[in-house]
Tab-separated table of C-alpha atoms and ligand atoms in Angstrom:
chain	number	residue	atom	x	y	z
A	35	MET	CA	-0.004	-0.001	0.001
A	36	ALA	CA	2.946	2.314	0.635
A	37	SER	CA	3.521	2.409	-3.130
A	38	SER	CA	0.329	4.466	-3.584
A	39	PHE	CA	2.225	7.542	-2.420
A	40	GLY	CA	5.727	6.584	-3.519
A	41	ALA	CA	8.727	6.209	-1.266
A	42	ALA	CA	8.506	9.620	0.408
A	43	GLN	CA	8.378	9.734	4.169
A	44	VAL	CA	5.130	10.526	5.976
A	45	LEU	CA	4.822	12.440	9.248
A	46	VAL	CA	1.714	12.908	11.346
A	47	ALA	CA	1.408	15.615	14.004
A	48	SER	CA	-1.273	15.756	16.682
A	49	ASN	CA	-1.599	16.870	20.275
A	50	ARG	CA	-2.582	13.433	21.550
A	51	GLY	CA	-0.401	10.637	20.244
A	52	PRO	CA	-0.981	6.907	19.792
A	53	VAL	CA	0.689	5.994	23.086
A	54	SER	CA	0.708	7.260	26.673
A	55	TYR	CA	2.795	6.297	29.708
A	56	GLU	CA	2.113	5.799	33.392
A	57	VAL	CA	4.647	5.532	36.172
A	58	ALA	CA	3.912	2.291	38.022
A	59	ASP	CA	4.334	1.884	41.808
A	60	ASP	CA	7.742	0.289	41.288
A	61	GLY	CA	8.863	3.314	39.256
A	62	SER	CA	8.775	1.532	35.912
A	63	LEU	CA	6.935	3.020	32.939
A	64	ARG	CA	3.863	1.338	31.527
A	65	ALA	CA	2.860	2.123	27.935
A	66	ARG	CA	-0.745	2.174	26.723
A	67	ARG	CA	-1.563	2.317	23.042
A	68	GLY	CA	-4.625	4.242	21.928
A	69	GLY	CA	-7.021	3.351	19.155
A	70	GLY	CA	-9.045	5.483	16.799
A	71	GLY	CA	-9.191	6.332	13.130
A	72	LEU	CA	-5.772	7.917	12.826
A	73	VAL	CA	-3.984	4.949	14.381
A	74	SER	CA	-5.624	2.474	12.016
A	75	GLY	CA	-5.161	4.873	9.090
A	76	LEU	CA	-1.473	5.193	9.786
A	77	SER	CA	-0.975	1.459	10.193
A	78	ALA	CA	-2.312	1.014	6.649
A	79	ILE	CA	0.691	2.666	5.048
A	80	GLY	CA	3.017	-0.019	6.379
A	81	PRO	CA	6.343	0.125	8.226
A	82	GLU	CA	8.416	0.578	5.057
A	83	ALA	CA	7.093	4.105	4.743
A	84	GLY	CA	9.145	5.147	7.758
A	85	ALA	CA	6.179	7.076	9.102
A	86	LEU	CA	6.738	9.210	12.159
A	87	TRP	CA	4.080	10.460	14.558
A	88	VAL	CA	4.960	13.656	16.417
A	89	CYS	CA	2.800	14.314	19.479
A	90	SER	CA	2.904	16.117	22.793
A	91	ALA	CA	3.710	14.636	26.192
A	92	LEU	CA	0.415	15.052	28.068
A	93	SER	CA	0.985	13.554	31.499
A	94	ASP	CA	3.767	13.258	34.060
A	95	GLY	CA	4.244	9.671	32.860
A	96	ASP	CA	4.711	10.893	29.268
A	97	ARG	CA	7.232	13.530	30.365
A	98	GLU	CA	9.133	10.962	32.361
A	99	ALA	CA	9.234	8.683	29.316
A	100	VAL	CA	10.723	11.493	27.204
A	101	ARG	CA	13.316	12.248	29.895
A	102	ARG	CA	14.309	8.576	30.237
A	103	GLY	CA	14.512	8.234	26.460
A	104	VAL	CA	11.784	5.568	26.509
A	105	GLY	CA	9.701	5.555	23.364
A	106	GLU	CA	8.069	3.545	20.649
A	107	ASP	CA	9.388	3.217	17.134
A	108	GLY	CA	7.721	5.731	14.899
A	109	VAL	CA	6.615	8.067	17.701
A	110	ARG	CA	8.358	11.253	18.830
A	111	MET	CA	6.859	12.809	21.926
A	112	LEU	CA	7.621	16.471	22.619
A	113	ASP	CA	8.385	17.462	26.181
A	114	ILE	CA	6.552	20.773	26.072
A	115	PRO	CA	6.634	22.434	29.540
A	116	ALA	CA	3.481	21.538	31.481
A	117	ASP	CA	2.400	25.171	31.988
A	118	VAL	CA	2.824	26.033	28.308
A	119	HIS	CA	0.871	22.935	27.347
A	120	ALA	CA	-1.910	23.720	29.832
A	121	ASP	CA	-2.299	27.258	28.424
A	122	ALA	CA	-2.299	26.018	24.847
A	123	TYR	CA	-4.492	22.936	25.335
A	124	ASN	CA	-6.911	23.884	28.114
A	125	GLY	CA	-6.774	27.666	27.731
A	126	ILE	CA	-6.793	28.184	23.957
A	127	ALA	CA	-7.578	24.940	22.119
A	128	ASN	CA	-10.345	23.657	24.394
A	129	SER	CA	-11.701	26.882	25.913
A	130	VAL	CA	-11.523	29.160	22.861
A	131	LEU	CA	-11.123	27.349	19.528
A	132	TRP	CA	-13.340	24.392	20.490
A	133	PHE	CA	-15.993	26.828	21.765
A	134	VAL	CA	-15.825	28.920	18.591
A	135	HIS	CA	-16.127	25.976	16.202
A	136	HIS	CA	-18.922	24.333	18.217
A	137	MET	CA	-20.617	27.692	18.906
A	138	LEU	CA	-20.779	27.018	22.644
A	139	TYR	CA	-20.404	30.446	24.233
A	140	GLN	CA	-23.089	31.916	26.440
A	141	THR	CA	-22.484	35.258	24.766
A	142	PRO	CA	-23.915	37.697	27.349
A	143	LEU	CA	-20.863	36.948	29.496
A	144	GLU	CA	-18.309	35.240	27.303
A	145	PRO	CA	-15.890	35.175	25.579
A	146	VAL	CA	-13.692	37.884	27.105
A	147	PHE	CA	-10.463	38.460	25.216
A	148	ASP	CA	-8.279	40.203	27.782
A	149	ALA	CA	-4.621	40.259	28.834
A	150	GLU	CA	-4.897	36.722	30.222
A	151	PHE	CA	-6.120	35.517	26.834
A	152	ARG	CA	-3.099	37.187	25.167
A	153	ARG	CA	-0.763	35.510	27.650
A	154	GLN	CA	-2.272	32.088	26.867
A	155	TRP	CA	-2.168	32.804	23.156
A	156	ALA	CA	1.594	33.338	23.403
A	157	SER	CA	1.823	29.812	24.897
A	158	TYR	CA	-0.297	28.475	22.031
A	159	GLU	CA	2.218	30.036	19.616
A	160	ASP	CA	5.150	28.468	21.515
A	161	TYR	CA	3.460	25.077	21.536
A	162	ASN	CA	2.758	25.256	17.795
A	163	ARG	CA	6.348	26.376	17.192
A	164	ALA	CA	7.689	23.389	19.134
A	165	PHE	CA	5.778	21.096	16.744
A	166	ALA	CA	6.886	22.988	13.644
A	167	GLU	CA	10.539	22.831	14.724
A	168	ALA	CA	10.399	19.120	15.543
A	169	LEU	CA	8.738	18.352	12.212
A	170	ALA	CA	11.278	20.479	10.345
A	171	GLN	CA	14.057	18.582	12.071
A	172	GLU	CA	12.625	15.098	11.451
A	173	ALA	CA	11.259	15.410	7.902
A	174	ALA	CA	13.264	14.068	5.003
A	175	ARG	CA	13.391	16.161	1.833
A	176	GLY	CA	10.000	16.245	0.109
A	177	ALA	CA	8.241	14.390	2.943
A	178	ALA	CA	4.476	14.637	3.422
A	179	VAL	CA	3.340	16.061	6.771
A	180	LEU	CA	-0.248	15.622	7.972
A	181	VAL	CA	-1.077	18.015	10.801
A	182	GLN	CA	-4.212	17.323	12.841
A	183	ASP	CA	-6.809	19.558	14.399
A	184	TYR	CA	-7.446	22.928	16.053
A	185	HIS	CA	-4.591	22.470	18.516
A	186	LEU	CA	-2.104	22.941	15.679
A	187	THR	CA	-3.579	25.614	13.395
A	188	LEU	CA	-0.345	27.641	13.273
A	189	VAL	CA	1.936	24.700	12.424
A	190	PRO	CA	1.437	24.659	8.631
A	191	GLY	CA	2.483	28.321	8.257
A	192	MET	CA	5.421	27.991	10.643
A	193	LEU	CA	6.607	24.765	9.014
A	194	ARG	CA	6.287	26.214	5.519
A	195	GLU	CA	8.765	28.971	6.500
A	196	LEU	CA	11.230	26.475	7.923
A	197	ARG	CA	10.884	23.822	5.198
A	198	PRO	CA	9.456	25.036	1.873
A	199	ASP	CA	10.280	21.634	0.297
A	200	LEU	CA	7.641	19.718	2.293
A	201	ARG	CA	4.113	18.770	1.281
A	202	ILE	CA	1.984	19.992	4.145
A	203	GLY	CA	-1.593	18.954	4.870
A	204	HIS	CA	-3.869	19.827	7.775
A	205	PHE	CA	-7.048	18.004	8.779
A	206	SER	CA	-9.836	19.397	10.991
A	207	HIS	CA	-11.746	16.778	12.980
A	208	THR	CA	-14.150	19.417	14.286
A	209	PRO	CA	-16.732	21.614	12.617
A	210	TRP	CA	-15.576	25.026	11.393
A	211	ALA	CA	-17.384	28.117	12.634
A	212	PRO	CA	-19.413	30.248	10.219
A	213	PRO	CA	-17.838	33.704	9.621
A	214	GLU	CA	-20.306	35.591	11.871
A	215	TYR	CA	-19.291	33.409	14.818
A	216	PHE	CA	-15.587	33.187	13.919
A	217	ALA	CA	-15.653	37.007	13.906
A	218	MET	CA	-15.857	36.909	17.707
A	219	LEU	CA	-12.114	36.249	17.774
A	220	PRO	CA	-9.942	39.373	17.852
A	221	ASP	CA	-9.213	40.314	14.218
A	222	ASP	CA	-5.477	39.693	14.406
A	223	ILE	CA	-6.041	36.262	15.999
A	224	ALA	CA	-8.654	35.302	13.391
A	225	ARG	CA	-6.188	36.252	10.641
A	226	GLN	CA	-3.323	34.431	12.347
A	227	VAL	CA	-5.328	31.178	12.623
A	228	LEU	CA	-6.428	31.310	8.988
A	229	ARG	CA	-2.986	32.244	7.674
A	230	GLY	CA	-1.447	29.506	9.798
A	231	MET	CA	-3.771	26.947	8.220
A	232	LEU	CA	-3.258	28.410	4.729
A	233	GLY	CA	0.444	27.652	5.053
A	234	ALA	CA	-0.629	24.116	4.084
A	235	ASP	CA	-0.786	22.839	0.505
A	236	ARG	CA	-4.031	21.162	1.332
A	237	LEU	CA	-6.661	21.371	4.057
A	238	GLY	CA	-9.062	18.535	4.840
A	239	PHE	CA	-12.485	18.687	6.480
A	240	LEU	CA	-15.035	16.045	7.422
A	241	THR	CA	-17.962	17.548	5.512
A	242	HIS	CA	-18.698	20.108	2.813
A	243	ARG	CA	-20.452	22.258	5.372
A	244	TRP	CA	-17.283	22.723	7.457
A	245	ALA	CA	-15.109	23.189	4.354
A	246	ASP	CA	-17.464	25.872	3.044
A	247	ALA	CA	-17.480	27.650	6.411
A	248	PHE	CA	-13.681	27.713	6.377
A	249	THR	CA	-13.636	29.152	2.861
A	250	ALA	CA	-16.167	31.809	3.889
A	251	CYS	CA	-13.969	32.770	6.870
A	252	CYS	CA	-10.947	33.056	4.559
A	253	GLU	CA	-12.894	35.293	2.212
A	254	ARG	CA	-13.892	37.585	5.057
A	255	PHE	CA	-10.593	37.737	6.973
A	256	ALA	CA	-7.726	36.585	4.771
A	257	GLY	CA	-8.509	37.573	1.182
A	258	GLY	CA	-9.643	34.024	0.272
A	259	PRO	CA	-7.974	30.616	0.490
A	260	GLY	CA	-5.403	31.455	-2.220
A	261	ASP	CA	-3.784	28.381	-3.792
A	262	THR	CA	-4.328	26.125	-0.776
A	263	GLU	CA	-6.469	23.213	-1.898
A	264	ILE	CA	-9.491	22.281	0.193
A	265	GLY	CA	-10.818	18.720	0.317
A	266	VAL	CA	-13.536	16.762	2.064
A	267	HIS	CA	-12.873	13.313	3.547
A	268	GLY	CA	-15.748	11.887	5.587
A	269	LEU	CA	-14.030	9.463	7.938
A	270	GLY	CA	-16.018	6.232	8.140
A	271	ALA	CA	-16.271	3.387	10.643
A	272	ASP	CA	-13.749	0.554	10.631
A	273	ALA	CA	-16.165	-2.302	9.912
A	274	ASP	CA	-13.686	-5.211	10.002
A	275	PHE	CA	-12.237	-4.162	13.337
A	276	LEU	CA	-15.619	-3.363	14.914
A	277	ARG	CA	-17.334	-6.565	13.813
A	278	ALA	CA	-14.500	-8.729	15.096
A	279	ARG	CA	-13.961	-6.801	18.328
A	280	SER	CA	-17.640	-6.699	19.183
A	281	HIS	CA	-17.830	-10.509	19.262
A	282	GLU	CA	-15.013	-11.081	21.703
A	283	ALA	CA	-15.667	-12.686	25.067
A	284	ASP	CA	-15.510	-9.495	27.150
A	285	VAL	CA	-18.230	-7.906	25.005
A	286	GLU	CA	-20.451	-10.987	25.359
A	287	GLU	CA	-20.035	-10.787	29.142
A	288	ARG	CA	-21.069	-7.161	29.148
A	289	ILE	CA	-24.118	-7.890	27.013
A	290	THR	CA	-25.278	-10.304	29.707
A	291	ALA	CA	-24.669	-7.723	32.441
A	292	LEU	CA	-26.385	-4.936	30.494
A	293	ARG	CA	-29.407	-7.129	29.730
A	294	GLU	CA	-29.789	-7.633	33.459
A	295	GLU	CA	-29.597	-3.905	34.112
A	296	ILE	CA	-32.167	-3.198	31.414
A	297	GLY	CA	-34.555	-5.984	32.419
A	298	GLU	CA	-36.388	-8.666	30.481
A	299	GLY	CA	-38.355	-7.600	27.414
A	300	ARG	CA	-37.576	-3.892	27.611
A	301	ARG	CA	-36.399	-1.664	24.779
A	302	ALA	CA	-33.089	0.169	25.013
A	303	ILE	CA	-32.388	3.725	23.879
A	304	VAL	CA	-28.593	3.871	23.827
A	305	ARG	CA	-26.178	6.782	23.735
A	306	VAL	CA	-22.397	6.658	24.051
A	307	ASP	CA	-20.349	9.831	24.258
A	308	ARG	CA	-17.277	11.407	25.656
A	309	THR	CA	-18.820	13.994	27.952
A	310	GLU	CA	-18.131	17.047	25.837
A	311	LEU	CA	-20.266	20.147	26.102
A	312	SER	CA	-21.224	19.763	22.440
A	313	LYS	CA	-22.725	16.275	22.876
A	314	ASN	CA	-26.015	17.524	24.332
A	315	ILE	CA	-26.440	14.713	26.826
A	316	VAL	CA	-28.598	16.763	29.183
A	317	ARG	CA	-31.166	17.635	26.504
A	318	GLY	CA	-31.153	13.954	25.512
A	319	LEU	CA	-32.186	13.085	29.076
A	320	LEU	CA	-34.812	15.828	29.044
A	321	ALA	CA	-36.227	14.438	25.812
A	322	TYR	CA	-36.411	10.975	27.372
A	323	ARG	CA	-38.221	12.446	30.396
A	324	GLN	CA	-40.622	14.167	27.994
A	325	LEU	CA	-41.233	10.829	26.268
A	326	LEU	CA	-42.174	9.241	29.605
A	327	GLU	CA	-44.533	12.184	30.230
A	328	ASP	CA	-46.130	12.328	26.785
A	329	ARG	CA	-46.320	8.580	26.293
A	330	PRO	CA	-46.826	6.932	29.686
A	331	GLU	CA	-47.306	3.621	27.864
A	332	TRP	CA	-43.487	3.468	27.610
A	333	ARG	CA	-43.002	3.506	31.384
A	334	GLU	CA	-41.550	0.195	32.577
A	335	ARG	CA	-41.047	-0.821	28.925
A	336	VAL	CA	-37.971	1.185	27.974
A	337	VAL	CA	-34.584	2.054	29.476
A	338	HIS	CA	-32.261	4.891	28.494
A	339	VAL	CA	-28.732	3.460	28.546
A	340	ALA	CA	-26.414	6.474	28.644
A	341	PHE	CA	-22.627	6.168	28.712
A	342	ALA	CA	-21.022	9.538	29.376
A	343	TYR	CA	-17.292	9.021	29.591
A	344	PRO	CA	-15.001	11.616	31.173
A	345	SER	CA	-13.297	14.141	28.947
A	346	ARG	CA	-11.126	17.227	29.644
A	347	GLN	CA	-11.677	17.061	33.375
A	348	ASP	CA	-9.091	19.806	34.008
A	349	LEU	CA	-11.775	22.267	32.944
A	350	ALA	CA	-14.385	23.211	35.541
A	351	VAL	CA	-17.085	23.693	32.934
A	352	TYR	CA	-16.635	20.046	31.823
A	353	ARG	CA	-16.756	18.789	35.426
A	354	ASP	CA	-19.918	20.824	36.038
A	355	TYR	CA	-21.501	19.454	32.899
A	356	THR	CA	-20.799	15.864	33.979
A	357	ALA	CA	-22.366	16.640	37.358
A	358	GLU	CA	-25.451	18.034	35.619
A	359	VAL	CA	-25.777	14.867	33.509
A	360	GLN	CA	-25.662	12.803	36.711
A	361	ARG	CA	-28.146	15.085	38.477
A	362	VAL	CA	-30.749	14.969	35.692
A	363	ALA	CA	-30.384	11.170	35.338
A	364	GLU	CA	-30.950	10.730	39.076
A	365	GLU	CA	-33.905	13.085	39.009
A	366	ILE	CA	-35.562	10.989	36.282
A	367	ASN	CA	-34.891	7.775	38.190
A	368	GLU	CA	-36.358	9.218	41.373
A	369	ARG	CA	-39.408	10.681	39.657
A	370	TYR	CA	-40.344	7.687	37.439
A	371	GLY	CA	-38.431	4.650	38.726
A	372	THR	CA	-40.271	1.695	40.286
A	373	PRO	CA	-38.921	-1.195	42.358
A	374	GLY	CA	-38.354	-3.278	39.214
A	375	TRP	CA	-37.459	-0.533	36.724
A	376	ARG	CA	-34.588	1.944	36.609
A	377	PRO	CA	-35.470	4.290	33.713
A	378	VAL	CA	-31.921	5.603	33.154
A	379	VAL	CA	-28.823	3.423	33.351
A	380	LEU	CA	-25.943	5.884	33.413
A	381	HIS	CA	-22.268	4.855	33.369
A	382	VAL	CA	-19.463	7.385	33.511
A	383	LYS	CA	-16.453	5.052	33.573
A	384	ASP	CA	-14.927	4.465	30.142
A	385	ASP	CA	-15.303	0.851	29.009
A	386	PHE	CA	-14.961	0.200	25.283
A	387	ALA	CA	-16.188	-3.418	25.507
A	388	ARG	CA	-19.349	-2.225	27.281
A	389	SER	CA	-19.886	0.445	24.600
A	390	LEU	CA	-19.757	-2.257	21.913
A	391	ALA	CA	-22.181	-4.376	23.940
A	392	ALA	CA	-24.617	-1.454	24.084
A	393	TYR	CA	-24.224	-0.875	20.343
A	394	ARG	CA	-25.136	-4.512	19.683
A	395	LEU	CA	-28.303	-4.572	21.747
A	396	ALA	CA	-29.582	-1.014	21.113
A	397	ASP	CA	-33.105	-0.688	19.713
A	398	VAL	CA	-32.626	3.037	19.295
A	399	ALA	CA	-29.389	5.059	19.172
A	400	LEU	CA	-29.641	8.667	20.276
A	401	VAL	CA	-27.014	10.949	18.730
A	402	ASN	CA	-28.159	14.540	19.265
A	403	PRO	CA	-25.090	16.820	19.430
A	404	ILE	CA	-25.432	20.588	19.315
A	405	ARG	CA	-22.701	20.484	16.689
A	406	ASP	CA	-20.207	17.765	15.852
A	407	GLY	CA	-17.436	17.378	13.276
A	408	MET	CA	-18.649	13.884	12.305
A	409	ASN	CA	-19.760	11.683	15.239
A	410	LEU	CA	-18.471	8.155	14.786
A	411	VAL	CA	-20.950	6.608	17.235
A	412	ALA	CA	-23.707	7.279	14.682
A	413	LYS	CA	-21.648	5.298	12.166
A	414	GLU	CA	-20.518	2.511	14.490
A	415	VAL	CA	-23.888	1.455	15.911
A	416	PRO	CA	-25.475	0.314	12.619
A	417	VAL	CA	-22.310	-1.640	11.764
A	418	VAL	CA	-22.394	-3.836	14.870
A	419	SER	CA	-26.113	-3.842	15.681
A	420	ASP	CA	-27.435	-7.382	16.231
A	421	GLY	CA	-31.088	-6.900	15.415
A	422	GLY	CA	-31.230	-3.526	13.654
A	423	CYS	CA	-31.302	-0.146	15.346
A	424	ALA	CA	-33.227	3.047	14.623
A	425	LEU	CA	-30.984	6.115	14.612
A	426	VAL	CA	-32.179	9.441	16.016
A	427	LEU	CA	-29.643	11.891	14.632
A	428	SER	CA	-29.023	15.604	15.055
A	429	ARG	CA	-29.004	17.587	11.840
A	430	GLU	CA	-25.981	19.412	13.280
A	431	ALA	CA	-23.737	16.306	13.315
A	432	GLY	CA	-21.357	15.979	10.367
A	433	ALA	CA	-22.537	12.372	10.010
A	434	HIS	CA	-25.967	13.713	9.034
A	435	GLU	CA	-24.579	14.660	5.612
A	436	GLU	CA	-24.086	10.930	4.890
A	437	LEU	CA	-26.660	9.216	7.117
A	438	GLY	CA	-29.555	11.690	7.141
A	439	GLU	CA	-31.747	9.791	4.689
A	440	ASP	CA	-32.123	6.691	6.857
A	441	ALA	CA	-32.032	8.395	10.244
A	442	ILE	CA	-34.784	10.203	12.140
A	443	THR	CA	-33.555	13.773	12.055
A	444	VAL	CA	-33.811	16.118	15.040
A	445	ASN	CA	-33.074	19.728	15.880
A	446	PRO	CA	-30.838	19.212	18.941
A	447	TYR	CA	-32.385	22.127	20.860
A	448	ASP	CA	-35.960	20.923	20.351
A	449	VAL	CA	-36.507	18.577	23.285
A	450	ALA	CA	-40.213	18.057	22.543
A	451	ASP	CA	-39.446	17.064	18.963
A	452	THR	CA	-36.633	14.782	20.114
A	453	ALA	CA	-39.134	13.044	22.421
A	454	ARG	CA	-41.425	12.567	19.429
A	455	ALA	CA	-38.490	11.208	17.397
A	456	LEU	CA	-37.680	8.708	20.165
A	457	HIS	CA	-41.273	7.465	20.036
A	458	GLU	CA	-41.100	7.176	16.264
A	459	ALA	CA	-37.836	5.253	16.568
A	460	LEU	CA	-39.239	2.893	19.215
A	461	THR	CA	-42.283	2.118	17.074
A	462	MET	CA	-40.466	1.672	13.761
A	463	GLY	CA	-41.513	-1.603	12.112
A	464	PRO	CA	-38.924	-4.386	12.171
A	465	GLY	CA	-38.625	-4.597	8.371
A	466	ASP	CA	-38.064	-0.859	8.010
A	467	ARG	CA	-35.577	-0.910	10.862
A	468	THR	CA	-33.551	-3.751	9.340
A	469	ASP	CA	-33.521	-2.144	5.891
A	470	ARG	CA	-32.483	1.224	7.233
A	471	THR	CA	-29.769	-0.280	9.428
A	472	LYS	CA	-28.299	-2.040	6.394
A	473	ARG	CA	-28.238	1.182	4.383
A	474	LEU	CA	-26.838	3.127	7.341
A	475	ALA	CA	-24.055	0.554	7.782
A	476	ALA	CA	-23.175	0.765	4.082
A	477	ALA	CA	-23.018	4.568	4.175
A	478	ALA	CA	-21.099	4.510	7.467
A	479	THR	CA	-18.348	2.294	6.096
A	480	ALA	CA	-17.976	3.932	2.670
A	481	LEU	CA	-14.615	5.443	3.643
A	482	PRO	CA	-12.787	3.218	6.160
A	483	PRO	CA	-9.952	4.843	8.156
A	484	ALA	CA	-7.126	3.362	6.076
A	485	ARG	CA	-8.646	4.618	2.818
A	486	TRP	CA	-9.471	7.958	4.448
A	487	PHE	CA	-5.814	8.388	5.342
A	488	LEU	CA	-4.413	7.193	2.008
A	489	ASP	CA	-6.805	9.373	0.003
A	490	GLN	CA	-5.490	12.428	1.821
A	491	LEU	CA	-1.911	11.415	1.178
A	492	ASP	CA	-2.565	10.791	-2.503
A	493	ALA	CA	-4.313	14.128	-2.853
A	494	LEU	CA	-1.537	15.924	-0.974
A	495	ARG	CA	1.127	14.471	-3.206
A	496	GLY	CA	-0.844	15.150	-6.359
A	497	GLY	CA	-1.809	18.742	-5.535
A	498	PRO	CA	-0.112	21.978	-6.614
A	499	ALA	CA	3.565	22.046	-5.601
A	500	SER	CA	4.225	25.778	-5.695
A	501	HIS	CA	3.859	28.102	-2.764
B	1771	F6P	O1	-13.389	14.573	18.196
B	1771	F6P	C1	-12.720	15.685	17.737
B	1771	F6P	C2	-11.320	15.742	18.269
B	1771	F6P	O2	-10.743	16.938	17.871
B	1771	F6P	C3	-10.421	14.606	17.796
B	1771	F6P	O3	-9.815	14.807	16.587
B	1771	F6P	C4	-9.409	14.567	18.872
B	1771	F6P	O4	-8.830	13.315	18.930
B	1771	F6P	C5	-10.182	14.928	20.074
B	1771	F6P	O5	-11.276	15.690	19.674
B	1771	F6P	C6	-9.356	15.666	21.064
B	1771	F6P	O6	-9.773	15.311	22.303
B	1771	F6P	P1	-8.859	15.331	23.600
B	1771	F6P	O7	-8.957	16.721	24.121
B	1771	F6P	O8	-9.423	14.336	24.520
B	1771	F6P	O9	-7.478	14.969	23.175
């Protein structure tokens, strides 16, 4: 497969890398490899490509690994000072850029771009520069560099200055804000972000909607996208991996345990998310409560299985949001629960095998984000579903561009309509459900991670060379 992009070296850059380290009680370092689309995409190009993944040390264990010179082949972890990383990651990437692209601000009071913001922005520049310098140092002549996400928007421009010979791509896994919302950023910062990105030969987005929003921002703030190419690559689910993994023994065990929690003969409305503010878990619970109000015939006959796994817990607003999810779930259980029926089964501890178990037994999948780059859960459920699953899907999820026709579409803010959609999903006829699940699975797997990655590489190498 490496031949599809010739012999040139490939580098990937992202904040979070494919491996993390923990210091064990005896002082030794324990490595944990992560999964996800990028990891499987990268593995597809084969070891002969000499691919290198540049990422940041995120934890004390990671920093210790860098200091001890412990590492994995093909991974270079950058020991960025913890305070610089915290400013760049928590302060700018997650509290400003993530909020802008997902349109999450409560605008009467935020954002406030003050001296503290400027101080954190300087750290974001340092952190991006550390990546650009490491990539410049590691890349062979003519290598292809694929930079990932909103953490690293300045890297393409910085790297271009250092190494004009490289082919530079950047991929956004998030939505992109429309120009009216992006305009909240101070003008010089808005321009700096766009010009940083436009240092790339090619920019990738998950949907046309996000690509068009980026182009519109460039037109308003940066005189257009210039000769940077813009492409759309809708990352799909990894069917082979998911189907095999979801039939392993640990998943079967969890199916048995979950069936017990749900109770004999009951339907399951399943959601699985990292608890990000954009996932809209609270309104999902409110919609379920509305369903139990509007349609009392569902009481005792349905369970909402909600997995809300921790994310970005350094940020108070994320911790508060998790607490609110737990509070609303408890409130529903207290208000409607009976001795033999717990209406909401909420789990907050990450367990991939249990997620797959829930995917397999779901009657309805609820995916109702306020805004989402793609949302892979919407694509994974139909692939592993045992008996067919109706999908209630937000029109604001990137996945809606590909799955909308066979999903039940909702406006994520409209709780009453989401309750109606849940009822529609629960009452969908078995034939319709099976047919739709098959079509959803086909659409969801149209671009598997390996192909997604190789397509970008091919396009990057075939695009305009001049800059
Ligand atoms: O899901 C969008 C995304 O930007 C991914 O590309 C990325 O892996 C993740 O969010 C970042 O999350 P975290 O802050 O946990 O590293």
